[in-house]
Short mmCIF file of C-alpha atoms in Angstrom, two decimals:
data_model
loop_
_atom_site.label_atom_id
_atom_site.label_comp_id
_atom_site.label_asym_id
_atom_site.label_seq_id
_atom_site.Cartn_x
_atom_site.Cartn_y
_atom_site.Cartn_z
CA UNK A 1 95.88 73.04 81.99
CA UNK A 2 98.56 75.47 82.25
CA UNK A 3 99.43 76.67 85.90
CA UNK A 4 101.35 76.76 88.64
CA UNK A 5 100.24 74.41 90.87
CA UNK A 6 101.32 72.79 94.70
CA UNK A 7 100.66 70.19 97.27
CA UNK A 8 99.63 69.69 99.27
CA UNK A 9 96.54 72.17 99.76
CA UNK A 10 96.48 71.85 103.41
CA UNK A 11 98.87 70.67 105.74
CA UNK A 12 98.12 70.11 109.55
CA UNK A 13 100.96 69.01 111.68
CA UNK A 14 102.32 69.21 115.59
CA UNK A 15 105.14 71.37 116.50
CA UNK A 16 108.62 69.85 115.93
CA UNK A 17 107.61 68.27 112.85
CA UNK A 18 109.43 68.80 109.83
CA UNK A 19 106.93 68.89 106.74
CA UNK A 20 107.71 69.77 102.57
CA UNK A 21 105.72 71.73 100.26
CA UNK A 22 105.83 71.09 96.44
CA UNK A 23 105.59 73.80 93.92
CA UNK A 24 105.25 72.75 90.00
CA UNK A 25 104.71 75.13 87.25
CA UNK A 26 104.15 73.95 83.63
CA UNK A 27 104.17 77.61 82.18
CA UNK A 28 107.77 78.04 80.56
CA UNK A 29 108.88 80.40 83.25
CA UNK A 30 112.41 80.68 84.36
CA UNK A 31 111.47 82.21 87.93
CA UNK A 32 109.94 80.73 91.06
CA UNK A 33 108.73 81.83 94.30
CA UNK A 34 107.75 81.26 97.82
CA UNK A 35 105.37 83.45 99.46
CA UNK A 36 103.79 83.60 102.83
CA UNK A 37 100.71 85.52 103.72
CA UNK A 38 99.66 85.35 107.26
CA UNK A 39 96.58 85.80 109.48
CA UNK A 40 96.49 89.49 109.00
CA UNK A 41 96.30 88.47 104.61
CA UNK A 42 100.21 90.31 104.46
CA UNK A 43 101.75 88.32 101.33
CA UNK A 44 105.74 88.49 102.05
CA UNK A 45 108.54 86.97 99.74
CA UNK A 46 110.01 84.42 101.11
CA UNK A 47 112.44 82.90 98.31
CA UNK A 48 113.14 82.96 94.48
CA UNK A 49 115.24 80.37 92.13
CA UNK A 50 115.82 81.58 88.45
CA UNK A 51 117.04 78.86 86.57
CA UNK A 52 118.32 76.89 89.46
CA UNK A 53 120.00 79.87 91.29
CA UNK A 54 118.29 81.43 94.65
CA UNK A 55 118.24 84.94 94.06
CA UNK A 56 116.20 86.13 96.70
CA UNK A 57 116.42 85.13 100.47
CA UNK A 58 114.65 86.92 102.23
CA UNK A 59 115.08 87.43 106.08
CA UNK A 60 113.59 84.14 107.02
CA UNK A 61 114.42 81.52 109.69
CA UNK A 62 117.54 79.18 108.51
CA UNK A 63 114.23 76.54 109.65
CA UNK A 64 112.62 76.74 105.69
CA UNK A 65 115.12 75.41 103.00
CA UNK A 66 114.08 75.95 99.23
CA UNK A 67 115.63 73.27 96.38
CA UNK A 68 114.96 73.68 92.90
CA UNK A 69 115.65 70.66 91.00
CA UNK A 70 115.27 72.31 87.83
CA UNK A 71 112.95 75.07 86.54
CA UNK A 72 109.79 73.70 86.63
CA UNK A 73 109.86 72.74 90.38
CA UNK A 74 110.35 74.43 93.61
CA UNK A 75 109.83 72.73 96.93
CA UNK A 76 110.41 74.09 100.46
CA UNK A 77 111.20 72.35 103.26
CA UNK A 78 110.71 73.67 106.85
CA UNK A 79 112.42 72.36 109.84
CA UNK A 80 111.08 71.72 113.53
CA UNK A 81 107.45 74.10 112.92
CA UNK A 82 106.44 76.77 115.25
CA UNK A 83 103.51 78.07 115.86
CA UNK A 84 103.99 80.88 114.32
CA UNK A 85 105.11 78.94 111.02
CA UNK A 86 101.15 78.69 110.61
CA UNK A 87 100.33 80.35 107.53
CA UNK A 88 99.30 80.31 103.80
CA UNK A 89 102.07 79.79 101.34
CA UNK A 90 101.97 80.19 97.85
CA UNK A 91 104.32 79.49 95.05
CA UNK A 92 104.16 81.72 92.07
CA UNK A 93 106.22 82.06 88.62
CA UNK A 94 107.19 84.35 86.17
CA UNK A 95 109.24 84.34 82.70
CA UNK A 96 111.87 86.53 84.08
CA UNK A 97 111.35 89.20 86.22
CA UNK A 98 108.21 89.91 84.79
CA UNK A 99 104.08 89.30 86.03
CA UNK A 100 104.32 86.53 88.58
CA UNK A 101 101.14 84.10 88.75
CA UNK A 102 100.71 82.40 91.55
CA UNK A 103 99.66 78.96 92.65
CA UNK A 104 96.92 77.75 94.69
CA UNK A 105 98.56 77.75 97.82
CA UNK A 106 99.16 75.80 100.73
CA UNK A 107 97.83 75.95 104.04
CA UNK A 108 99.90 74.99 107.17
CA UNK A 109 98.32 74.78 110.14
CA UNK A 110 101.04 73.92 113.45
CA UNK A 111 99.02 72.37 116.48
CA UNK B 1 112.26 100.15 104.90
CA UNK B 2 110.77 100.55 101.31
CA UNK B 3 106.51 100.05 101.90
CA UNK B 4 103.59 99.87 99.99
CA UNK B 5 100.49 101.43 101.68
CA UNK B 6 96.49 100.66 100.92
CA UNK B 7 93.30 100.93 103.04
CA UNK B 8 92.42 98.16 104.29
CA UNK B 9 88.77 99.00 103.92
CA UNK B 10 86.52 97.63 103.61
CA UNK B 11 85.45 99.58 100.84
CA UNK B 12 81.79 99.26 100.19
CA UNK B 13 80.20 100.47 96.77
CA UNK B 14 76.48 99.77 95.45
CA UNK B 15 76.50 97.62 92.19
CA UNK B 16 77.39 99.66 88.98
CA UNK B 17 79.21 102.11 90.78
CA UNK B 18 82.74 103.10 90.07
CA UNK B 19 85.15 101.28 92.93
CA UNK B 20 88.29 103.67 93.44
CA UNK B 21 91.02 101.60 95.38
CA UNK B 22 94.37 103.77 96.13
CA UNK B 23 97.68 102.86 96.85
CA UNK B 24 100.86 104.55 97.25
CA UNK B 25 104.72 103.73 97.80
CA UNK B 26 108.02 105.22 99.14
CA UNK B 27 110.39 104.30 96.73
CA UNK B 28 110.66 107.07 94.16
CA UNK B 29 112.54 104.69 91.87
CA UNK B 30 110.24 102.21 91.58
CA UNK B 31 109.43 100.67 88.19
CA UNK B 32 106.67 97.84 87.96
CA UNK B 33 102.94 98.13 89.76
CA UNK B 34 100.53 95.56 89.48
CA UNK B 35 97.10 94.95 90.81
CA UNK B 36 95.87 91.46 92.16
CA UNK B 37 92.36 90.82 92.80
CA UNK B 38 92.56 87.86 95.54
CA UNK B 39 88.90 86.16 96.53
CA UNK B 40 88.33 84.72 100.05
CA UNK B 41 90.50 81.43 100.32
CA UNK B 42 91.85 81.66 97.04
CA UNK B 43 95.08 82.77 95.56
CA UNK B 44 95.94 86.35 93.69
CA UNK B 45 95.52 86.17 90.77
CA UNK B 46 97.41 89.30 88.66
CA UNK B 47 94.49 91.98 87.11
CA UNK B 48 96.57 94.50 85.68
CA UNK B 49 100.07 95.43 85.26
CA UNK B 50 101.53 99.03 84.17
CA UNK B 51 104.56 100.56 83.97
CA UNK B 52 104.67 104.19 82.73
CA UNK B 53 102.87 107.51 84.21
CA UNK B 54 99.20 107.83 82.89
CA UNK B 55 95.83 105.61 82.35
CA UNK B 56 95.92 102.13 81.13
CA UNK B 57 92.51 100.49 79.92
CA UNK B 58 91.24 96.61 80.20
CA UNK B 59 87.79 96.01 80.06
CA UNK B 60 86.28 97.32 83.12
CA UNK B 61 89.58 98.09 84.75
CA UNK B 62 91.59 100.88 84.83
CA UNK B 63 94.89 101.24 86.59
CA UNK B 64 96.14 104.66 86.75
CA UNK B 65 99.96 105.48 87.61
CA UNK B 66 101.44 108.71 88.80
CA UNK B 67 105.11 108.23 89.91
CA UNK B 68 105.69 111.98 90.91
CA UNK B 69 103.31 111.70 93.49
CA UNK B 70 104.16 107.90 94.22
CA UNK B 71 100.60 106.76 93.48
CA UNK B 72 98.74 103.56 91.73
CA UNK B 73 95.21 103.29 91.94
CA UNK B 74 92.78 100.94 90.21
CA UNK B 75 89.11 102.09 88.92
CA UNK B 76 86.64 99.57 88.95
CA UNK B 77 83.58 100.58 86.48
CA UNK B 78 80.12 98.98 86.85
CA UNK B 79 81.41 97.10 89.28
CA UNK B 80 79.42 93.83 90.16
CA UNK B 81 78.76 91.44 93.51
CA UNK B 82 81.76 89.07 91.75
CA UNK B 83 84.06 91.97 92.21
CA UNK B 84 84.16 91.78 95.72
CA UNK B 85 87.44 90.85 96.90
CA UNK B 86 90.65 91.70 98.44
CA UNK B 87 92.45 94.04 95.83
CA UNK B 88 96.53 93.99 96.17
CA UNK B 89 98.60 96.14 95.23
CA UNK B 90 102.16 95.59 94.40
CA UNK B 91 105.31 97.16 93.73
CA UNK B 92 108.74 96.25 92.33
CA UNK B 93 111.50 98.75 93.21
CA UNK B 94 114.22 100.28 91.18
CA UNK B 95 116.80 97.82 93.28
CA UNK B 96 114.77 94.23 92.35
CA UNK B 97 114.95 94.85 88.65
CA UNK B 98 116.85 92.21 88.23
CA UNK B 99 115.17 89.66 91.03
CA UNK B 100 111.66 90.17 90.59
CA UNK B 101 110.84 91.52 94.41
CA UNK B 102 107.24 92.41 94.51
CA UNK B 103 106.40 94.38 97.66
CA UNK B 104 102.66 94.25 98.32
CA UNK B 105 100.37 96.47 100.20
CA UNK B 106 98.21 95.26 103.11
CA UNK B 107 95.10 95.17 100.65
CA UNK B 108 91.84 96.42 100.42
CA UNK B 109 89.03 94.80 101.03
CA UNK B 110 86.17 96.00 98.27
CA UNK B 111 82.27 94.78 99.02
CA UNK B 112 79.70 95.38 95.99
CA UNK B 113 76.18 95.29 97.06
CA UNK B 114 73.37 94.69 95.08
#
């Protein structure tokens, strides 16, 4: 199947953990993205790699860290979670700056 | 701050009724507006896209764009239980041409009953 797809689908962890999140699209697209959509269902960019290269960073806490090995994969990486980290994130893709599909999306959840 | 703005709803409609969900934005120079229908626990997942002023047509969906008054809106036709969903609307601005930037609306909630 062709899709963008991440793991895990749900992530429950304490505060002060550090925990990843793996993004994979098979698609051909040149773009990635993080997302995060809280309680209140807001979606919010987070991130976006083109070809390698972040080109979008968002005002987010210096605690989440993208990497893009190459243009299939984006993972992010968040630092000693908060409470308020808890949320759903979702990775989406696009050839260029063009419709973005997104991925199944991840839920944290910071006890 | 540039913003997208949608009832949140919800908006209830009785089954083959035409759903009207509205949206509109403040950046006058924005070029891209696209519709995601996003189910309970699940991810958005893109309905329509359009990019010019006027009507565009897929199946049961229209999405209708009018960037004078900096307005989207999607019509739903015969709409049907499975429609019922959160509808998102999102916009990419004149300054994220080149970086993709959606900005999304808070959503609206749409509830068909039979």
């Amino acid at each position: 199947d062709t899709a963008v797809s991440q793991t895990p689908k749900y992530l429950v962890t304490q505060m002060g953990n550090d925990k990843s999140i793996k993004c994979e699209q098979n698609l051909g697209h040149d773009t990635m993205y993080w997302y995060k959509q809280d309680s209140k269902k807001f979606l919010k960019i987070m991130f976006s790699y083109n070809n390698k290269e972040l080109i979008i960073n968002e005002t987010v806490p210096n605690r989440f860290s993208p990497k893009s090995p190459d243009k299939a994969h984006l993972n992010l990486h968040i630092n000693s979670l908060e409470l308020g980290d808890s949320a759903v994130y979702f990775c989406a893709s696009s050839q260029q700056n063009n419709e973005q599909f997104f991925g199944p999306g991840t839920r944290l959840t910071v006890l | 701050q540039k913003e997208v703005e949608q009832n949140s709803g919800p908006l209830s409609v009785p089954e083959g009724a035409i759903a009207s969900l509205n949206c509109t934005y403040s950046d006058r120079g924005s070029q891209s507006f696209f519709w995601y229908r996003q189910y309970s626990g699940k991810s958005p997942e893109l309905i329509m896209s359009i990019y010019s002023n006027g009507d565009k047509e897929d199946g049961r969906f229209t999405a209708q764009l009018n960037k004078a008054s900096q307005y989207v809106s999607l019509l739903i036709r015969d709409s049907q239980p499975s429609d019922s969903a959160t509808y998102l609307c999102a916009v990419k601005d004149r300054g994220s041409s080149n970086t993709g930037k959606l900005i999304f609306g808070q959503g609206t909630t749409l509830q068909v009953k039979p």
